[in-house]
CSV table of C-alpha atoms in Angstrom, one decimal:
chain,number,residue,atom,x,y,z
A,1,MET,CA,25.6,-14.9,-67.4
A,2,ALA,CA,27.5,-17.4,-69.4
A,3,SER,CA,24.5,-19.8,-69.5
A,4,LEU,CA,22.6,-16.9,-71.2
A,5,GLY,CA,25.2,-16.5,-73.9
A,6,CYS,CA,27.2,-13.7,-72.3
A,7,HIS,CA,30.9,-13.3,-71.8
A,8,PRO,CA,31.2,-11.7,-68.3
A,9,LEU,CA,34.2,-9.4,-67.5
A,10,SER,CA,34.8,-8.9,-63.8
A,11,VAL,CA,36.1,-5.8,-62.1
A,12,ILE,CA,36.9,-6.5,-58.5
A,13,THR,CA,35.6,-3.9,-56.0
A,14,ALA,CA,36.1,-5.9,-52.8
A,15,VAL,CA,37.5,-9.2,-51.7
A,16,THR,CA,35.1,-11.1,-49.4
A,17,VAL,CA,35.3,-13.8,-46.8
A,18,GLN,CA,32.0,-15.6,-47.5
A,19,ASP,CA,30.4,-19.0,-47.7
A,20,THR,CA,27.0,-20.3,-48.9
A,21,VAL,CA,25.3,-18.6,-45.9
A,22,GLY,CA,26.6,-15.0,-46.0
A,23,VAL,CA,29.5,-12.6,-45.9
A,24,ASP,CA,31.7,-12.6,-42.8
A,25,ASP,CA,34.1,-9.8,-43.7
A,26,PHE,CA,35.4,-7.9,-46.7
A,27,MET,CA,38.3,-5.7,-47.9
A,28,VAL,CA,37.6,-2.9,-50.3
A,29,MET,CA,39.8,-2.3,-53.3
A,30,GLU,CA,41.2,1.2,-53.7
A,31,ALA,CA,39.2,3.3,-56.2
A,32,ASP,CA,42.2,3.8,-58.5
A,33,TRP,CA,42.4,0.1,-58.9
A,34,VAL,CA,38.7,-0.2,-59.7
A,35,ASN,CA,39.0,2.5,-62.3
A,36,ASP,CA,42.1,1.0,-63.9
A,37,GLN,CA,40.6,-2.5,-64.1
A,38,ALA,CA,37.4,-1.2,-65.7
A,39,ARG,CA,39.0,1.2,-68.2
A,40,PHE,CA,41.6,-1.4,-69.3
A,41,LEU,CA,38.7,-3.8,-70.2
A,42,LEU,CA,36.6,-1.1,-71.8
A,43,GLU,CA,39.4,-0.1,-74.1
A,44,ASP,CA,39.8,-3.7,-75.2
A,45,ILE,CA,36.4,-5.3,-75.5
A,46,PRO,CA,33.0,-4.0,-76.5
A,47,VAL,CA,30.6,-4.0,-73.5
A,48,ALA,CA,26.9,-4.5,-74.0
A,49,ALA,CA,25.7,-4.0,-70.4
A,50,PHE,CA,27.0,-3.1,-66.9
A,51,LYS,CA,26.0,-5.0,-63.9
A,52,ILE,CA,27.0,-3.4,-60.6
A,53,GLY,CA,27.0,-5.1,-57.2
A,54,MET,CA,28.8,-4.5,-54.0
A,55,LEU,CA,31.0,-1.4,-54.3
A,56,GLY,CA,32.3,-1.1,-50.7
A,57,SER,CA,33.2,2.6,-50.5
A,58,VAL,CA,32.0,6.1,-51.5
A,59,GLU,CA,35.2,6.4,-53.5
A,60,ASN,CA,34.3,3.4,-55.6
A,61,VAL,CA,30.8,4.7,-56.1
A,62,ALA,CA,32.3,8.0,-57.4
A,63,VAL,CA,34.7,6.1,-59.8
A,64,VAL,CA,31.8,3.9,-61.2
A,65,ALA,CA,29.6,6.9,-61.6
A,66,GLN,CA,32.2,8.6,-63.7
A,67,LEU,CA,32.7,5.4,-65.8
A,68,LEU,CA,28.9,5.3,-66.4
A,69,ALA,CA,28.9,9.0,-67.4
A,70,ASP,CA,31.7,8.2,-69.9
A,71,TYR,CA,29.6,5.4,-71.5
A,72,PRO,CA,26.0,6.7,-71.4
A,73,ASP,CA,24.7,4.4,-74.1
A,74,ILE,CA,25.4,1.2,-72.2
A,75,PRO,CA,22.5,-0.1,-70.1
A,76,VAL,CA,23.1,-0.4,-66.4
A,77,VAL,CA,21.8,-2.9,-63.9
A,78,LEU,CA,22.4,-1.9,-60.3
A,79,ASP,CA,22.0,-4.5,-57.5
A,80,PRO,CA,22.5,-2.2,-54.5
A,81,VAL,CA,24.2,-4.6,-52.1
A,82,LEU,CA,23.7,-3.0,-48.7
A,83,ALA,CA,23.8,-6.2,-46.5
A,84,SER,CA,24.6,-9.9,-47.0
A,85,GLY,CA,21.9,-12.5,-47.2
A,86,GLY,CA,22.9,-13.4,-43.6
A,87,GLY,CA,22.2,-9.8,-42.5
A,88,ASN,CA,25.8,-8.5,-42.2
A,89,GLU,CA,26.1,-4.8,-43.1
A,90,LEU,CA,28.1,-4.2,-46.3
A,91,ALA,CA,27.3,-0.5,-46.7
A,92,ASP,CA,27.1,2.4,-44.2
A,93,GLU,CA,24.7,5.4,-44.6
A,94,ASP,CA,27.4,7.5,-46.5
A,95,LEU,CA,27.6,4.7,-49.1
A,96,ALA,CA,23.8,4.4,-49.4
A,97,SER,CA,23.6,8.2,-49.8
A,98,ALA,CA,26.3,8.1,-52.5
A,99,LEU,CA,24.3,5.4,-54.4
A,100,ARG,CA,21.2,7.7,-54.3
A,101,ASP,CA,23.1,10.7,-55.5
A,102,MET,CA,25.6,9.4,-58.0
A,103,LEU,CA,24.6,6.0,-59.3
A,104,ILE,CA,20.8,5.6,-59.2
A,105,PRO,CA,20.2,8.6,-61.6
A,106,GLN,CA,22.2,6.7,-64.3
A,107,VAL,CA,20.7,3.3,-63.8
A,108,SER,CA,18.5,1.5,-66.4
A,109,ILE,CA,17.1,-0.9,-63.8
A,110,LEU,CA,17.6,-1.0,-60.0
A,111,THR,CA,17.1,-4.4,-58.3
A,112,PRO,CA,16.9,-4.0,-54.5
A,113,ASN,CA,15.2,-6.5,-52.2
A,114,THR,CA,12.5,-5.0,-50.0
A,115,ILE,CA,14.9,-4.2,-47.1
A,116,GLU,CA,17.3,-2.4,-49.5
A,117,ALA,CA,14.4,-0.6,-51.2
A,118,ARG,CA,13.1,0.8,-47.9
A,119,ARG,CA,16.6,1.8,-46.8
A,120,LEU,CA,17.4,3.6,-50.1
A,121,ALA,CA,14.0,5.3,-50.3
A,122,SER,CA,14.3,6.8,-46.8
A,123,ASN,CA,16.8,9.2,-45.2
A,124,ASP,CA,15.4,8.3,-41.8
A,125,PRO,CA,16.2,4.8,-40.4
A,126,ASP,CA,13.1,5.0,-38.2
A,127,GLU,CA,10.9,5.4,-41.2
A,128,ASP,CA,12.2,2.4,-43.1
A,129,GLU,CA,9.7,-0.1,-41.8
A,130,GLU,CA,6.7,2.3,-42.3
A,131,LEU,CA,7.3,2.8,-46.1
A,132,SER,CA,5.1,0.8,-48.4
A,133,LEU,CA,6.7,-0.7,-51.5
A,134,GLU,CA,4.7,1.7,-53.6
A,135,GLN,CA,6.1,4.7,-51.7
A,136,CYS,CA,9.6,3.2,-52.1
A,137,ALA,CA,9.0,2.8,-55.9
A,138,THR,CA,7.8,6.4,-56.2
A,139,ARG,CA,10.8,7.8,-54.3
A,140,LEU,CA,13.4,5.6,-56.0
A,141,LEU,CA,12.1,6.3,-59.5
A,142,ALA,CA,12.1,10.0,-58.7
A,143,LEU,CA,15.9,9.7,-58.2
A,144,GLY,CA,16.2,9.0,-61.9
A,145,CYS,CA,16.5,5.3,-62.5
A,146,GLN,CA,14.4,4.1,-65.5
A,147,HIS,CA,13.0,1.0,-63.9
A,148,LEU,CA,12.8,-0.6,-60.5
A,149,LEU,CA,12.5,-4.3,-59.7
A,150,ILE,CA,11.8,-4.9,-56.0
A,151,THR,CA,12.5,-8.5,-55.1
A,152,GLY,CA,10.6,-10.3,-52.3
A,153,THR,CA,13.2,-12.9,-51.3
A,154,HIS,CA,13.7,-11.3,-47.9
A,155,ASP,CA,10.0,-11.1,-46.9
A,156,ASN,CA,8.4,-13.6,-44.5
A,157,THR,CA,5.7,-14.6,-47.0
A,158,ARG,CA,4.5,-17.9,-48.5
A,159,GLU,CA,5.3,-16.6,-52.0
A,160,VAL,CA,8.2,-14.7,-53.3
A,161,VAL,CA,6.8,-11.7,-55.3
A,162,ASN,CA,9.1,-9.6,-57.6
A,163,THR,CA,7.5,-6.4,-58.7
A,164,LEU,CA,8.7,-4.3,-61.7
A,165,TYR,CA,7.9,-0.6,-61.6
A,166,GLY,CA,8.2,2.1,-64.2
A,167,HIS,CA,7.4,5.8,-64.4
A,168,GLY,CA,3.8,7.0,-64.5
A,169,GLY,CA,0.6,6.6,-62.6
A,170,MET,CA,-0.9,8.9,-60.0
A,171,GLN,CA,1.9,8.3,-57.5
A,172,GLY,CA,4.7,8.8,-60.1
A,173,SER,CA,5.2,5.0,-60.4
A,174,LYS,CA,3.2,2.2,-61.9
A,175,VAL,CA,3.4,-1.6,-61.7
A,176,ILE,CA,4.5,-3.1,-65.0
A,177,ARG,CA,4.4,-6.7,-63.8
A,178,ALA,CA,4.5,-8.8,-60.7
A,179,ASP,CA,5.9,-12.3,-60.8
A,180,ARG,CA,5.1,-14.9,-58.0
A,181,TRP,CA,6.8,-18.1,-57.0
A,182,GLU,CA,6.2,-20.5,-54.1
A,183,ARG,CA,8.9,-19.8,-51.5
A,184,LEU,CA,11.5,-22.6,-51.3
A,185,PRO,CA,12.5,-23.8,-47.8
A,186,HIS,CA,15.8,-22.5,-46.3
A,187,SER,CA,17.8,-19.4,-47.1
A,188,TYR,CA,19.7,-18.8,-50.3
A,189,HIS,CA,22.7,-16.5,-50.4
A,190,GLY,CA,23.4,-14.8,-53.7
A,191,SER,CA,19.9,-15.0,-55.4
A,192,GLY,CA,19.8,-11.2,-55.9
A,193,CYS,CA,23.3,-11.1,-57.5
A,194,THR,CA,22.2,-14.0,-59.8
A,195,LEU,CA,19.0,-12.3,-60.8
A,196,ALA,CA,20.7,-8.9,-61.6
A,197,SER,CA,23.4,-10.8,-63.6
A,198,ALA,CA,20.7,-12.6,-65.6
A,199,ILE,CA,18.9,-9.3,-66.3
A,200,ALA,CA,22.2,-7.8,-67.6
């Protein structure tokens, strides 16, 4: 964010035990602390955009949803962190449901990877693998977010394809653009967070 001319302000929602490969464990901050951190900063400094990552609990989702409702003119980028790059679960189904119900309707752009998009678009874990990305886009946009960027970093493909969807088209969603890059070797922990921060 700083490299793009922004001055980031952090609100800590969870403390993690992690390295360059993934997250090993985490401790969630109490919702009152999350609320107090955010409101203290918002009363002090003008904020141009919100970038939301790992929230850790339904209570934190509720606090952030109320903050967004209190500042409806500020654009919101939501990176719905449901699992670490190494595959460790960081959100249970209650938290995923809270994201669907409380946060996604207030979001300017949602930036899930393909795994997160399928999980958020489905209420049935057995259905996740069967959903196409187009079906995911239609369902997620119907929840109320303005735009959806599904990233291809977790796919087993030669190229990484990031696809930006908006409202419209026969299915209720349309592809605005698709960007492709040759996949680099190895695995990179934190690429989704970096991308969402850059968008913000």
